[in-house]
Amino acid sequence: MGGLKKIKMPRKIPFIGHLWLFLDNKTFSRMDEIAEKYDSLYQLVFPTTQFYVVYSNELTADVCDTKKFSKVVDSGLDEIRALSGDGLFTARNDEKNWSLANQILKPAFSMKLMKNYIPVMDGIAREMNKNISSRAGQAIDVSGLMTAMTMETIGQCGFCEGFDSFEHAGDHPFVKAMIRSLSIAMVKSRLLPFHKKMKLFDNRKFNNDRKYMNQFVDQIIEQRQNTTAEHPDLLDRMLHDTNKDGDKLDHENIRYQLLTFLIAGHETTAGLLGFCLYLLSRNPQVLDKARLEVDEVFDTIGDNPLALGNMSQFKYLSQVLKETQRLYPTAPGFLVASETDQVIGGKYMIPAGQTCYVHLYRLHRDPAVWGNNAEEFIPERFSPENANKIPTSAYRPFGNGKRSCTGQNFAVLESTITLAYILRDYLFKGDPNYRLQIEETMTIKPVNFFLQFENRTRKKLTEVA
Ligand code: MNH
């Protein structure tokens, strides 16, 4: 083995290190700008913390080796943890409730049980389309619409309650509290400890929102505990299912899991659909091909709701969604660390306990894997023949190992169904002068992106032929 190589970093300022580069809350885009200057890895140093940013296929393979590295819950995630406690997403690896919840919720999110949610998602997609039709010809804010759709879906699949999202987008006090507290959590995660205490007004708002959200969810759980009626939702699974030893989740943890689904599951899927519609509006050949497939599927079922069997018929749609997540991974990165010193890529030393941020946005554009047209939207990269050739560490939109996304099946079903109904019922166009603007919170999503929808009647392919 050759000698170790020094890990590069941007210019530091005494005492504050690289904080000066991140004063404008543009963490993700600033990290990406810096990534363009180095080839696979760099280091960032702040007064109270430091970490390594990793984004080549080769180095990602090493930090995703779960025998060496595992997820850390610190910096950004610590602030979210104030809201979602020891729910799956923010629990630490060694917490008892993580393994218990993992044992109970992995089966609850398996395709076998997820198929029960297809009719619910189908109904929400139709409800969404009624809303779109009522605004046909007007410019519709795509991220707002998709956020309404995902909040509604988690509410209904999680605990059989909607937020009336399409009629009153974002007006529900719970939705408001959630969005406000998440944004405060994100700002706080970037501040120095003393600065956090100075933000008294924000802290008070944050605590009020947190209490309100806990009460809201607790009330739903209590109501459910007082009834013998069965509900086809995730809450019933959490109240009744056990692990092999017969252990159940307690009330407080169930509350944190429901908050977790709402936090981890609404922005991510909404952003995915937003970026997808953006890319489709800019790539008419892809859009035509996807729409042809959608028409073929609906041709076989008429106006019946979609069923599990139809999901595998959306082959090209699935490639479109995967390619969207390559270019715009809406969870744009994740954090890992090792308990011992590790050399990655055969030459870079990551000391014990130091955090690596896997920067998915840049990883997914690594020319060594995706070629010189890595920036282009080409769903054929994920065709059955081509997909086999993609190295596993080169594409990780749902994270890694045992801490990867619990809601993957849920998100894939939800986005496939929503997209299918939009393509079935509408032609859409955006402003050709719009330049993509990305808003970053914990996730990334397009902002100020509007589409005009026009009703279309599906061509019956059998009649055409
Ligand atoms: Mn999701 C973890 C991406 C939708 C529930 N999710 C993760 C991680 C990524 C991720 C990446 C790993 C984070 C980390 O290592 O710190 N999730 C996504 C994306 C979508 C998504 C890109 C949509 C697209 N996630 C959803 C949905 C739900 C959900 C929908 C629930 C309804 N996700 C989770 C949970 C975890 C998670 C729970 C934490 C799993 C664990 O650590 O055990």
XYZ file of C-alpha atoms and ligand atoms in Angstrom:
508
model
C 0.000 0.000 0.000
C 1.365 3.438 -0.942
C 1.584 6.458 1.359
C -1.389 8.404 2.612
C -2.489 11.504 0.740
C -3.429 14.757 2.417
C -7.135 15.587 2.178
C -7.710 18.994 0.605
C -9.913 21.800 1.874
C -10.926 25.366 0.925
C -9.209 28.344 2.598
C -9.908 28.581 6.334
C -10.316 31.704 8.509
C -8.877 31.641 12.056
C -11.386 30.552 14.745
C -14.315 30.107 12.377
C -12.720 27.793 9.812
C -15.064 27.363 6.859
C -18.082 28.899 8.534
C -17.586 32.012 6.388
C -18.534 29.989 3.322
C -21.862 28.934 4.833
C -23.296 32.110 6.318
C -26.119 32.364 3.800
C -27.828 29.033 4.640
C -27.018 27.626 1.218
C -25.295 24.557 2.599
C -26.051 22.115 -0.147
C -25.330 24.335 -3.132
C -22.157 25.746 -1.510
C -20.900 22.221 -0.815
C -21.552 21.380 -4.442
C -19.686 24.453 -5.693
C -16.686 23.418 -3.609
C -16.965 19.829 -4.874
C -16.410 21.071 -8.422
C -12.928 22.212 -7.375
C -11.757 18.861 -5.975
C -12.098 15.476 -7.586
C -13.603 13.075 -5.054
C -13.321 14.329 -1.490
C -12.633 17.400 0.656
C -12.729 18.459 4.299
C -14.733 21.181 6.045
C -13.843 22.572 9.473
C -16.191 24.520 11.767
C -15.691 25.786 15.328
C -17.507 22.888 16.962
C -17.394 20.200 14.317
C -15.710 19.055 11.111
C -16.487 16.538 8.388
C -15.419 15.074 5.071
C -17.472 15.421 1.904
C -17.271 12.288 -0.269
C -18.626 12.031 -3.822
C -16.805 9.585 -6.102
C -18.085 6.092 -6.741
C -14.806 4.634 -5.499
C -14.751 6.450 -2.134
C -18.507 6.029 -1.612
C -18.094 2.268 -1.957
C -15.641 2.419 0.978
C -17.729 4.615 3.287
C -20.823 2.515 2.475
C -19.020 -0.624 3.651
C -21.257 -1.307 6.639
C -18.607 -3.409 8.349
C -16.610 -0.202 8.723
C -18.956 2.803 8.635
C -22.463 3.404 9.932
C -24.952 6.260 10.191
C -24.334 9.055 12.695
C -27.071 11.198 14.198
C -25.401 14.545 14.827
C -25.346 18.161 13.566
C -28.408 18.492 11.301
C -30.092 15.347 12.494
C -29.783 16.335 16.154
C -32.115 19.268 15.530
C -34.647 17.081 13.739
C -34.360 14.661 16.638
C -35.853 17.357 18.854
C -39.037 16.746 16.835
C -38.962 13.047 16.020
C -37.096 11.690 19.074
C -36.085 8.066 18.789
C -38.234 7.498 15.685
C -36.452 5.398 13.045
C -34.849 8.254 11.138
C -33.303 10.043 14.132
C -32.646 7.081 16.478
C -29.026 6.146 17.173
C -27.803 2.748 15.982
C -27.493 1.315 19.490
C -30.887 2.461 20.783
C -33.248 -0.370 21.660
C -36.174 1.395 20.007
C -34.351 1.526 16.676
C -34.090 -2.257 16.346
C -37.569 -2.838 17.763
C -39.156 -0.337 15.359
C -37.076 -1.694 12.497
C -38.344 -5.222 13.196
C -41.946 -4.052 13.315
C -41.921 -1.477 10.529
C -39.824 -3.238 7.864
C -42.644 -5.781 7.377
C -45.297 -3.029 7.622
C -43.604 -1.238 4.684
C -43.029 -4.405 2.641
C -44.666 -4.632 -0.783
C -46.904 -7.382 0.590
C -48.608 -4.905 2.926
C -48.003 -1.773 0.861
C -50.328 -3.048 -1.823
C -53.194 -2.271 0.559
C -52.347 1.415 0.204
C -52.571 1.435 -3.588
C -56.356 2.165 -3.575
C -55.791 5.043 -1.119
C -53.035 6.521 -3.264
C -55.189 6.029 -6.342
C -58.020 7.958 -4.678
C -55.710 10.794 -3.681
C -54.323 11.044 -7.228
C -57.878 11.373 -8.568
C -58.693 13.973 -5.944
C -55.542 15.859 -6.926
C -56.612 15.801 -10.557
C -59.990 17.299 -9.692
C -58.069 20.120 -8.101
C -55.802 20.520 -11.135
C -58.795 20.486 -13.487
C -60.454 23.240 -11.466
C -57.355 25.325 -12.191
C -56.839 24.250 -15.808
C -54.984 26.871 -17.822
C -53.692 28.680 -14.723
C -50.065 28.572 -13.641
C -49.892 26.071 -10.775
C -47.051 26.020 -8.253
C -45.811 22.466 -8.702
C -43.996 22.040 -5.378
C -47.029 23.330 -3.467
C -49.310 20.890 -5.245
C -46.975 17.951 -4.684
C -46.509 18.830 -1.014
C -50.296 18.779 -0.612
C -50.380 15.365 -2.279
C -47.655 13.816 -0.085
C -49.018 15.222 3.200
C -52.439 13.875 2.288
C -50.988 10.467 1.439
C -49.078 10.037 4.678
C -52.021 11.297 6.708
C -54.417 8.842 5.095
C -52.053 5.838 4.925
C -50.458 6.580 8.289
C -53.537 7.220 10.440
C -56.613 7.424 8.194
C -56.865 11.192 8.422
C -56.399 13.685 5.645
C -55.427 17.323 6.004
C -57.873 18.540 3.384
C -54.714 19.424 1.513
C -56.001 20.175 -1.975
C -58.810 22.477 -0.943
C -56.753 24.246 1.690
C -53.152 23.737 0.628
C -50.853 24.270 3.594
C -53.586 25.818 5.760
C -53.947 22.995 8.247
C -52.400 24.045 11.580
C -50.494 20.778 11.781
C -49.022 21.248 8.308
C -48.056 24.823 9.191
C -46.433 23.773 12.465
C -44.505 21.007 10.743
C -43.140 23.165 7.947
C -42.250 26.042 10.290
C -40.510 23.867 12.878
C -38.557 21.938 10.229
C -37.263 25.146 8.755
C -36.206 26.459 12.184
C -34.505 23.107 12.875
C -32.542 23.435 9.640
C -31.391 26.973 10.410
C -30.425 25.971 13.955
C -28.411 23.028 12.721
C -26.074 25.491 11.017
C -25.568 27.874 13.943
C -23.001 27.967 16.689
C -24.222 26.757 20.099
C -24.251 30.221 21.698
C -26.071 31.633 18.701
C -28.822 29.047 19.167
C -29.718 30.415 22.599
C -29.832 33.951 21.186
C -32.592 32.942 18.818
C -35.113 33.067 21.640
C -38.057 33.996 19.512
C -37.443 31.120 17.113
C -36.876 28.777 20.027
C -40.219 29.716 21.522
C -42.000 29.198 18.206
C -40.194 25.919 17.745
C -41.201 24.641 21.173
C -44.804 25.687 20.702
C -44.961 23.944 17.343
C -43.326 20.856 18.792
C -45.824 20.670 21.649
C -48.724 21.198 19.297
C -47.571 18.455 16.929
C -47.066 16.024 19.798
C -50.562 16.750 21.099
C -52.067 16.376 17.643
C -50.485 12.975 17.082
C -51.013 11.809 20.691
C -54.714 12.508 20.371
C -54.945 10.380 17.248
C -53.183 7.517 19.033
C -55.376 7.792 22.127
C -58.582 7.809 20.089
C -57.397 4.683 18.356
C -56.574 2.966 21.625
C -60.172 3.511 22.707
C -61.728 1.718 19.768
C -61.893 -1.887 18.688
C -62.525 -0.997 15.036
C -59.757 -1.993 12.646
C -58.068 0.535 10.416
C -56.082 -0.272 7.280
C -53.202 2.046 8.215
C -49.673 2.127 9.607
C -50.926 3.209 13.018
C -52.862 -0.047 13.454
C -49.716 -1.983 12.480
C -47.704 -0.125 15.120
C -50.317 -0.607 17.828
C -50.826 -4.320 17.208
C -47.717 -5.861 15.611
C -44.895 -7.318 17.666
C -41.369 -8.526 17.002
C -40.359 -12.185 17.397
C -40.135 -11.821 21.177
C -43.634 -10.371 21.384
C -42.417 -6.828 22.146
C -44.516 -3.847 21.073
C -43.761 -0.185 20.460
C -44.851 2.108 23.286
C -47.160 5.087 22.871
C -44.390 7.689 22.891
C -42.382 5.850 20.258
C -45.433 5.420 18.024
C -45.910 9.175 18.219
C -42.310 9.681 17.123
C -42.700 7.185 14.269
C -45.790 8.977 12.942
C -43.949 12.297 13.108
C -41.004 10.592 11.397
C -43.125 9.410 8.474
C -44.464 12.922 8.070
C -40.993 14.487 8.277
C -39.009 11.930 6.267
C -41.745 11.188 3.793
C -43.426 14.371 2.632
C -40.723 16.716 1.285
C -38.676 13.945 -0.289
C -41.447 12.500 -2.442
C -42.906 15.935 -3.226
C -39.490 17.097 -4.435
C -39.030 13.983 -6.538
C -42.303 14.603 -8.389
C -41.534 18.301 -8.761
C -38.154 17.616 -10.372
C -39.686 14.861 -12.466
C -42.345 17.186 -13.911
C -39.675 19.805 -14.503
C -37.498 17.331 -16.429
C -40.464 15.993 -18.394
C -41.549 19.515 -19.339
C -38.070 20.026 -20.795
C -37.727 16.628 -22.505
C -40.704 16.115 -24.840
C -39.464 12.828 -26.342
C -39.205 11.268 -22.892
C -42.626 12.651 -21.993
C -44.219 11.153 -25.130
C -42.690 7.768 -24.476
C -43.841 7.796 -20.833
C -47.340 8.892 -21.808
C -47.637 6.122 -24.382
C -46.904 3.603 -21.647
C -49.435 5.206 -19.306
C -52.126 5.086 -22.003
C -51.364 1.411 -22.618
C -51.858 0.561 -18.959
C -55.099 2.523 -18.584
C -56.285 0.977 -21.828
C -56.391 -2.392 -20.083
C -58.202 -1.219 -16.929
C -60.488 1.529 -18.174
C -61.621 3.667 -15.265
C -60.940 1.034 -12.611
C -58.386 1.964 -9.970
C -54.786 0.889 -10.422
C -53.837 -2.388 -8.760
C -50.555 -3.974 -7.725
C -50.372 -5.899 -11.020
C -50.300 -2.616 -12.944
C -47.264 -1.312 -11.098
C -44.794 -3.540 -12.945
C -46.344 -2.402 -16.246
C -45.009 1.096 -15.649
C -41.532 0.072 -16.779
C -40.487 3.269 -18.494
C -42.136 5.421 -15.821
C -39.997 3.652 -13.261
C -36.876 4.484 -15.287
C -38.003 8.108 -15.519
C -38.352 8.293 -11.725
C -34.973 6.625 -11.154
C -33.245 8.965 -13.571
C -34.918 11.931 -11.846
C -33.509 10.723 -8.520
C -30.086 10.401 -10.096
C -30.018 14.041 -11.206
C -31.963 15.356 -8.217
C -31.659 13.106 -5.164
C -34.167 14.917 -2.954
C -32.429 13.624 0.177
C -29.171 15.037 -1.175
C -26.809 13.239 1.208
C -26.343 11.261 4.409
C -23.821 11.051 7.251
C -21.642 8.098 8.277
C -18.676 7.534 10.604
C -16.433 4.706 11.752
C -15.438 3.782 15.308
C -11.838 3.198 14.206
C -9.402 4.938 11.839
C -10.159 4.006 8.229
C -8.200 4.465 5.035
C -10.544 5.008 2.080
C -9.663 4.762 -1.607
C -6.384 3.197 -0.449
C -4.945 6.623 0.356
C -7.139 8.901 2.466
C -7.184 8.554 6.242
C -10.530 9.170 7.995
C -9.817 9.281 11.747
C -12.034 7.354 14.183
C -15.315 9.101 14.982
C -15.034 11.678 12.183
C -18.096 12.143 10.010
C -18.268 11.649 6.237
C -21.088 13.276 4.283
C -21.988 11.263 1.183
C -22.822 14.028 -1.291
C -25.311 12.255 -3.532
C -25.969 15.097 -5.923
C -22.335 15.100 -7.135
C -21.879 11.330 -6.752
C -24.791 10.793 -9.136
C -23.005 12.903 -11.749
C -19.608 11.164 -11.499
C -18.413 11.061 -15.143
C -16.409 7.891 -14.421
C -19.737 6.100 -14.011
C -22.282 8.105 -16.020
C -20.063 9.316 -18.851
C -19.641 12.732 -20.401
C -23.398 13.191 -20.682
C -23.874 12.707 -16.937
C -25.786 16.028 -16.734
C -28.389 14.899 -19.284
C -31.759 13.333 -18.469
C -31.684 9.876 -20.105
C -34.070 7.369 -18.447
C -32.704 4.616 -20.733
C -29.702 4.466 -18.374
C -32.024 2.457 -16.101
C -33.362 0.058 -18.748
C -33.021 -3.588 -17.646
C -29.927 -4.099 -19.853
C -28.166 -0.934 -18.719
C -29.144 -0.928 -15.046
C -27.100 -4.078 -14.377
C -23.930 -2.228 -15.277
C -24.398 0.534 -12.700
C -22.100 -0.072 -9.703
C -24.140 -0.251 -6.462
C -22.305 2.578 -4.718
C -22.728 4.933 -7.657
C -26.459 5.385 -7.051
C -27.851 5.656 -3.524
C -30.946 7.870 -3.481
C -32.454 5.868 -0.600
C -29.321 5.690 1.552
C -27.341 2.671 2.621
C -27.428 -0.537 4.645
C -29.736 -1.144 7.556
C -30.323 2.601 7.965
C -31.556 3.006 4.396
C -35.046 4.348 3.685
C -37.904 2.433 5.310
C -40.410 4.160 3.050
C -38.888 3.282 -0.321
C -41.756 1.045 -1.499
C -44.228 3.616 -0.244
C -42.480 6.456 -2.099
C -42.148 4.472 -5.327
C -45.841 3.504 -5.357
C -46.968 6.999 -4.485
C -44.852 8.719 -7.125
C -45.672 6.171 -9.854
C -49.416 6.456 -9.265
C -49.405 10.260 -9.069
C -47.322 10.616 -12.216
C -49.449 8.106 -14.123
C -52.635 10.062 -13.411
C -51.061 13.383 -14.359
C -49.808 11.999 -17.681
C -53.145 10.320 -18.324
C -55.232 13.436 -17.831
C -53.111 16.460 -18.778
C -50.851 18.117 -21.245
C -48.664 20.610 -19.448
C -46.205 23.334 -20.227
C -43.876 25.520 -18.224
C -42.358 28.914 -18.895
C -39.527 28.251 -21.378
C -37.535 31.050 -19.720
C -37.719 29.470 -16.261
C -34.281 28.580 -14.918
C -34.381 25.826 -12.327
C -34.128 27.196 -8.786
C -33.499 24.708 -6.023
C -34.695 25.360 -2.499
C -32.815 23.495 0.184
C -34.188 22.561 3.563
C -33.398 19.101 4.820
C -34.255 18.109 1.259
C -34.066 19.795 -2.135
C -37.020 20.829 -4.273
C -37.717 23.093 -7.261
C -39.106 26.530 -6.362
C -40.957 29.166 -8.332
C -41.651 26.403 -10.803
C -45.089 26.668 -12.384
C -46.873 24.518 -14.937
C -50.045 25.148 -16.899
C -52.191 22.068 -17.226
C -54.620 21.431 -20.057
C -57.161 18.604 -19.972
C -56.541 15.820 -22.430
C -58.590 12.763 -23.322
C -56.620 9.586 -23.392
C -56.351 8.063 -26.821
C -57.661 4.526 -26.694
C -54.774 2.708 -28.340
C -56.918 -0.204 -29.425
C -59.212 2.188 -31.292
C -56.277 3.938 -32.944
C -54.958 0.613 -34.169
Mn -36.885 7.983 3.456
C -34.366 7.172 5.651
C -34.539 9.018 1.183
C -39.395 8.718 1.263
C -39.217 7.074 5.808
N -34.839 8.094 3.426
C -33.971 7.682 4.430
C -32.616 7.884 3.996
C -32.673 8.420 2.737
C -34.058 8.526 2.377
C -31.487 8.827 1.875
C -31.353 7.603 4.818
C -31.022 8.825 5.648
C -29.753 8.697 6.455
O -28.935 7.824 6.241
O -29.589 9.564 7.351
N -36.944 8.779 1.593
C -35.862 9.109 0.817
C -36.344 9.574 -0.473
C -37.720 9.460 -0.448
C -38.091 8.951 0.853
C -35.445 10.058 -1.588
C -38.731 9.776 -1.505
C -38.475 9.917 -2.782
N -38.940 7.943 3.536
C -39.782 8.232 2.502
C -41.150 7.974 2.917
C -41.101 7.517 4.215
C -39.705 7.500 4.590
C -42.365 8.195 2.046
C -42.219 7.102 5.140
C -43.473 7.155 4.890
N -36.801 7.289 5.379
C -37.894 6.952 6.158
C -37.435 6.449 7.434
C -36.028 6.482 7.405
C -35.656 7.008 6.082
C -38.338 5.977 8.570
C -35.061 6.068 8.517
C -34.708 4.595 8.420
C -33.758 4.141 9.510
O -32.794 4.842 9.797
O -34.003 3.079 10.068
